[in-house]
């Protein structure tokens, strides 16, 4: 898979050292295949970023906000501790210098996760589990923030047990306090 | 100042493209001055990272946990939106590939902030404002996590008003729920 090869290379060498030839070689395809699809390295990486997490952030529908959030956080852990997480970390320093990459992140993976969390909170609102507006509030931001901090900054352990700890001790208590009736 | 020149260069060109000559030129000193102090680029960057935030993370002592946390979060906002924040973001992608940089971050700025937050929670514990163990818990991690997520991942607005919003709607409610008696 060309996409998997791109993610591996981004994680290993970063954006600066990535070349179209290396992508062809790593993916085991001819250079013409790569150039037919993408004109420049930037096109290739923007396209790769834009498509990140479309599958992984599929919105769960367990029937309760707690169940949905738990499933989402477990998916998020799997993504950030896998090849996508390593490639993203490797790209982050480049983003401020390349508006096209920044835009690809915003309209790609960041929007994908925000939309998935948004749907979960919408359904919870319809069930009367949370008041309106939680998804876009700072309480909504806590769902991913602690995982992101360990992933990008402190490098401390991230696993499903940690996601559960965050959910049980931070996210759910805040949602209960937001005037809701979570079971 | 050599240190300020290093931070500017790291923010602008990143670790990969940084050279000792560029540091000398940006700082307006001779190359000999740079090489006398640091043998290699890695030495220079490790030393710069290790010293980050020693001054900025000075622990406030306002007499209350809420006052201390507000002062700390305002300092943290100033740091991450300034030259240190830009240089750190520019280094992040390099860190996984250079254990010496990772160690410099852990024993330098990350330890400095953790210690400052630790002192604040210690004093709050002595005053009976929080139960023991909050500093090292996931609740302790929320103090910085939402700011870190906007800084490193989403690029959304970070200012003192946002820090206050995080403190008032996330951190303080969780601390109150932790069996405490915050005013």
Short mmCIF file of N, CA and C in Angstrom, two decimals, chain B residues 54-124:
data_model
loop_
_atom_site.label_atom_id
_atom_site.label_comp_id
_atom_site.label_asym_id
_atom_site.label_seq_id
_atom_site.Cartn_x
_atom_site.Cartn_y
_atom_site.Cartn_z
N UNK B 54 13.32 27.73 33.19
CA UNK B 54 13.76 27.78 34.59
C UNK B 54 13.24 29.06 35.26
N UNK B 55 13.32 30.17 34.52
CA UNK B 55 12.86 31.44 35.10
C UNK B 55 11.34 31.57 35.04
N UNK B 56 10.77 31.19 33.88
CA UNK B 56 9.34 31.44 33.65
C UNK B 56 8.44 30.63 34.58
N UNK B 57 8.89 29.45 34.99
CA UNK B 57 8.02 28.60 35.81
C UNK B 57 8.22 28.85 37.31
N UNK B 58 8.69 30.06 37.66
CA UNK B 58 8.82 30.40 39.07
C UNK B 58 7.47 30.20 39.75
N UNK B 59 7.45 29.49 40.88
CA UNK B 59 6.19 29.13 41.51
C UNK B 59 5.56 30.31 42.23
N UNK B 60 4.33 30.66 41.86
CA UNK B 60 3.65 31.75 42.58
C UNK B 60 3.20 31.27 43.96
N UNK B 61 2.99 32.19 44.88
CA UNK B 61 2.49 31.82 46.21
C UNK B 61 1.50 32.88 46.65
N UNK B 62 0.27 32.76 46.13
CA UNK B 62 -0.75 33.80 46.36
C UNK B 62 -1.55 33.53 47.63
N UNK B 63 -1.38 32.35 48.23
CA UNK B 63 -2.14 32.05 49.44
C UNK B 63 -3.33 31.14 49.19
N UNK B 64 -3.71 30.96 47.91
CA UNK B 64 -4.80 30.02 47.62
C UNK B 64 -4.46 29.21 46.38
N UNK B 65 -5.01 28.00 46.32
CA UNK B 65 -4.75 27.14 45.16
C UNK B 65 -5.28 27.79 43.89
N UNK B 66 -6.48 28.38 43.97
CA UNK B 66 -7.04 29.01 42.78
C UNK B 66 -6.14 30.14 42.28
N UNK B 67 -5.66 30.97 43.19
CA UNK B 67 -4.78 32.08 42.79
C UNK B 67 -3.48 31.58 42.21
N UNK B 68 -2.90 30.56 42.85
CA UNK B 68 -1.63 29.99 42.35
C UNK B 68 -1.80 29.38 40.96
N UNK B 69 -2.89 28.61 40.78
CA UNK B 69 -3.10 27.96 39.48
C UNK B 69 -3.35 28.99 38.39
N UNK B 70 -4.10 30.05 38.72
CA UNK B 70 -4.37 31.08 37.72
C UNK B 70 -3.06 31.75 37.29
N UNK B 71 -2.20 32.06 38.26
CA UNK B 71 -0.91 32.70 37.94
C UNK B 71 -0.05 31.75 37.10
N UNK B 72 -0.03 30.46 37.47
CA UNK B 72 0.77 29.48 36.72
C UNK B 72 0.27 29.34 35.29
N UNK B 73 -1.04 29.25 35.12
CA UNK B 73 -1.58 29.07 33.76
C UNK B 73 -1.31 30.30 32.91
N UNK B 74 -1.37 31.48 33.53
CA UNK B 74 -1.05 32.69 32.77
C UNK B 74 0.43 32.68 32.35
N UNK B 75 1.32 32.24 33.23
CA UNK B 75 2.74 32.12 32.85
C UNK B 75 2.91 31.11 31.71
N UNK B 76 2.19 30.01 31.83
CA UNK B 76 2.31 28.94 30.82
C UNK B 76 1.83 29.46 29.46
N UNK B 77 0.74 30.22 29.45
CA UNK B 77 0.25 30.83 28.20
C UNK B 77 1.32 31.73 27.60
N UNK B 78 1.94 32.57 28.44
CA UNK B 78 2.97 33.49 27.94
C UNK B 78 4.13 32.71 27.31
N UNK B 79 4.52 31.60 27.94
CA UNK B 79 5.65 30.82 27.44
C UNK B 79 5.32 30.12 26.12
N UNK B 80 4.16 29.46 26.06
CA UNK B 80 3.89 28.67 24.85
C UNK B 80 3.51 29.54 23.66
N UNK B 81 3.06 30.78 23.91
CA UNK B 81 2.75 31.66 22.78
C UNK B 81 3.95 32.54 22.41
N UNK B 82 5.08 32.39 23.11
CA UNK B 82 6.27 33.19 22.83
C UNK B 82 7.36 32.39 22.12
N UNK B 83 8.59 32.91 22.11
CA UNK B 83 9.70 32.28 21.38
C UNK B 83 9.98 30.84 21.84
N UNK B 84 9.85 30.58 23.14
CA UNK B 84 10.09 29.23 23.64
C UNK B 84 9.07 28.24 23.08
N UNK B 85 7.82 28.68 23.00
CA UNK B 85 6.77 27.82 22.46
C UNK B 85 7.01 27.48 21.00
N UNK B 86 7.43 28.48 20.22
CA UNK B 86 7.69 28.26 18.80
C UNK B 86 8.88 27.33 18.61
N UNK B 87 9.94 27.52 19.41
CA UNK B 87 11.13 26.67 19.30
C UNK B 87 10.79 25.23 19.69
N UNK B 88 9.98 25.08 20.75
CA UNK B 88 9.60 23.74 21.20
C UNK B 88 8.80 23.01 20.12
N UNK B 89 7.83 23.70 19.55
CA UNK B 89 7.02 23.10 18.49
C UNK B 89 7.91 22.67 17.32
N UNK B 90 8.92 23.48 17.04
CA UNK B 90 9.82 23.20 15.93
C UNK B 90 10.74 22.00 16.21
N UNK B 91 10.95 21.71 17.49
CA UNK B 91 11.82 20.59 17.88
C UNK B 91 11.08 19.26 18.03
N UNK B 92 9.77 19.34 18.27
CA UNK B 92 9.01 18.15 18.67
C UNK B 92 9.20 16.95 17.76
N UNK B 93 9.17 17.19 16.45
CA UNK B 93 9.26 16.08 15.50
C UNK B 93 10.62 15.42 15.54
N UNK B 94 11.64 16.17 16.00
CA UNK B 94 13.00 15.66 16.03
C UNK B 94 13.22 14.78 17.27
N UNK B 95 12.48 15.08 18.31
CA UNK B 95 12.71 14.43 19.61
C UNK B 95 12.70 12.90 19.56
N UNK B 96 11.70 12.27 18.89
CA UNK B 96 11.68 10.81 18.91
C UNK B 96 12.94 10.17 18.32
N UNK B 97 13.63 10.91 17.44
CA UNK B 97 14.82 10.35 16.77
C UNK B 97 16.12 10.66 17.52
N UNK B 98 16.05 11.46 18.58
CA UNK B 98 17.25 11.85 19.31
C UNK B 98 17.04 11.70 20.81
N UNK B 99 17.43 10.54 21.37
CA UNK B 99 17.22 10.30 22.79
C UNK B 99 17.77 11.42 23.67
N UNK B 100 18.89 12.06 23.24
CA UNK B 100 19.48 13.11 24.07
C UNK B 100 18.54 14.32 24.17
N UNK B 101 17.83 14.61 23.09
CA UNK B 101 16.87 15.72 23.13
C UNK B 101 15.67 15.34 24.00
N UNK B 102 15.21 14.10 23.86
CA UNK B 102 14.08 13.65 24.65
C UNK B 102 14.40 13.75 26.15
N UNK B 103 15.61 13.31 26.50
CA UNK B 103 16.03 13.36 27.90
C UNK B 103 16.14 14.81 28.38
N UNK B 104 16.64 15.70 27.51
CA UNK B 104 16.77 17.12 27.88
C UNK B 104 15.40 17.73 28.15
N UNK B 105 14.40 17.35 27.35
CA UNK B 105 13.04 17.85 27.59
C UNK B 105 12.48 17.33 28.91
N UNK B 106 12.68 16.02 29.12
CA UNK B 106 12.13 15.41 30.34
C UNK B 106 12.76 16.00 31.59
N UNK B 107 14.09 16.12 31.60
CA UNK B 107 14.76 16.58 32.82
C UNK B 107 14.81 18.10 32.89
N UNK B 108 14.52 18.76 31.77
CA UNK B 108 14.51 20.22 31.75
C UNK B 108 13.11 20.78 31.92
N UNK B 109 12.54 21.36 30.86
CA UNK B 109 11.27 22.09 30.99
C UNK B 109 10.11 21.27 31.54
N UNK B 110 9.99 20.01 31.14
CA UNK B 110 8.85 19.23 31.64
C UNK B 110 8.97 19.05 33.16
N UNK B 111 10.17 18.74 33.64
CA UNK B 111 10.38 18.59 35.08
C UNK B 111 10.16 19.92 35.81
N UNK B 112 10.59 21.01 35.18
CA UNK B 112 10.46 22.33 35.81
C UNK B 112 8.98 22.66 36.06
N UNK B 113 8.15 22.44 35.05
CA UNK B 113 6.72 22.74 35.21
C UNK B 113 6.07 21.78 36.19
N UNK B 114 6.44 20.49 36.09
CA UNK B 114 5.85 19.51 37.01
C UNK B 114 6.18 19.85 38.46
N UNK B 115 7.43 20.28 38.67
CA UNK B 115 7.84 20.63 40.04
C UNK B 115 7.07 21.85 40.54
N UNK B 116 6.91 22.84 39.66
CA UNK B 116 6.18 24.05 40.06
C UNK B 116 4.73 23.72 40.41
N UNK B 117 4.06 22.92 39.55
CA UNK B 117 2.69 22.51 39.86
C UNK B 117 2.68 21.65 41.13
N UNK B 118 3.69 20.81 41.29
CA UNK B 118 3.79 19.97 42.49
C UNK B 118 3.84 20.79 43.77
N UNK B 119 4.65 21.85 43.75
CA UNK B 119 4.74 22.72 44.94
C UNK B 119 3.41 23.37 45.26
N UNK B 120 2.73 23.83 44.21
CA UNK B 120 1.43 24.48 44.40
C UNK B 120 0.43 23.51 45.05
N UNK B 121 0.41 22.27 44.55
CA UNK B 121 -0.52 21.29 45.12
C UNK B 121 -0.10 20.87 46.53
N UNK B 122 1.22 20.80 46.77
CA UNK B 122 1.70 20.48 48.12
C UNK B 122 1.19 21.51 49.13
N UNK B 123 1.33 22.77 48.78
CA UNK B 123 0.88 23.82 49.70
C UNK B 123 -0.63 23.78 49.89
N UNK B 124 -1.35 23.49 48.78
CA UNK B 124 -2.82 23.40 48.87
C UNK B 124 -3.23 22.24 49.77
#
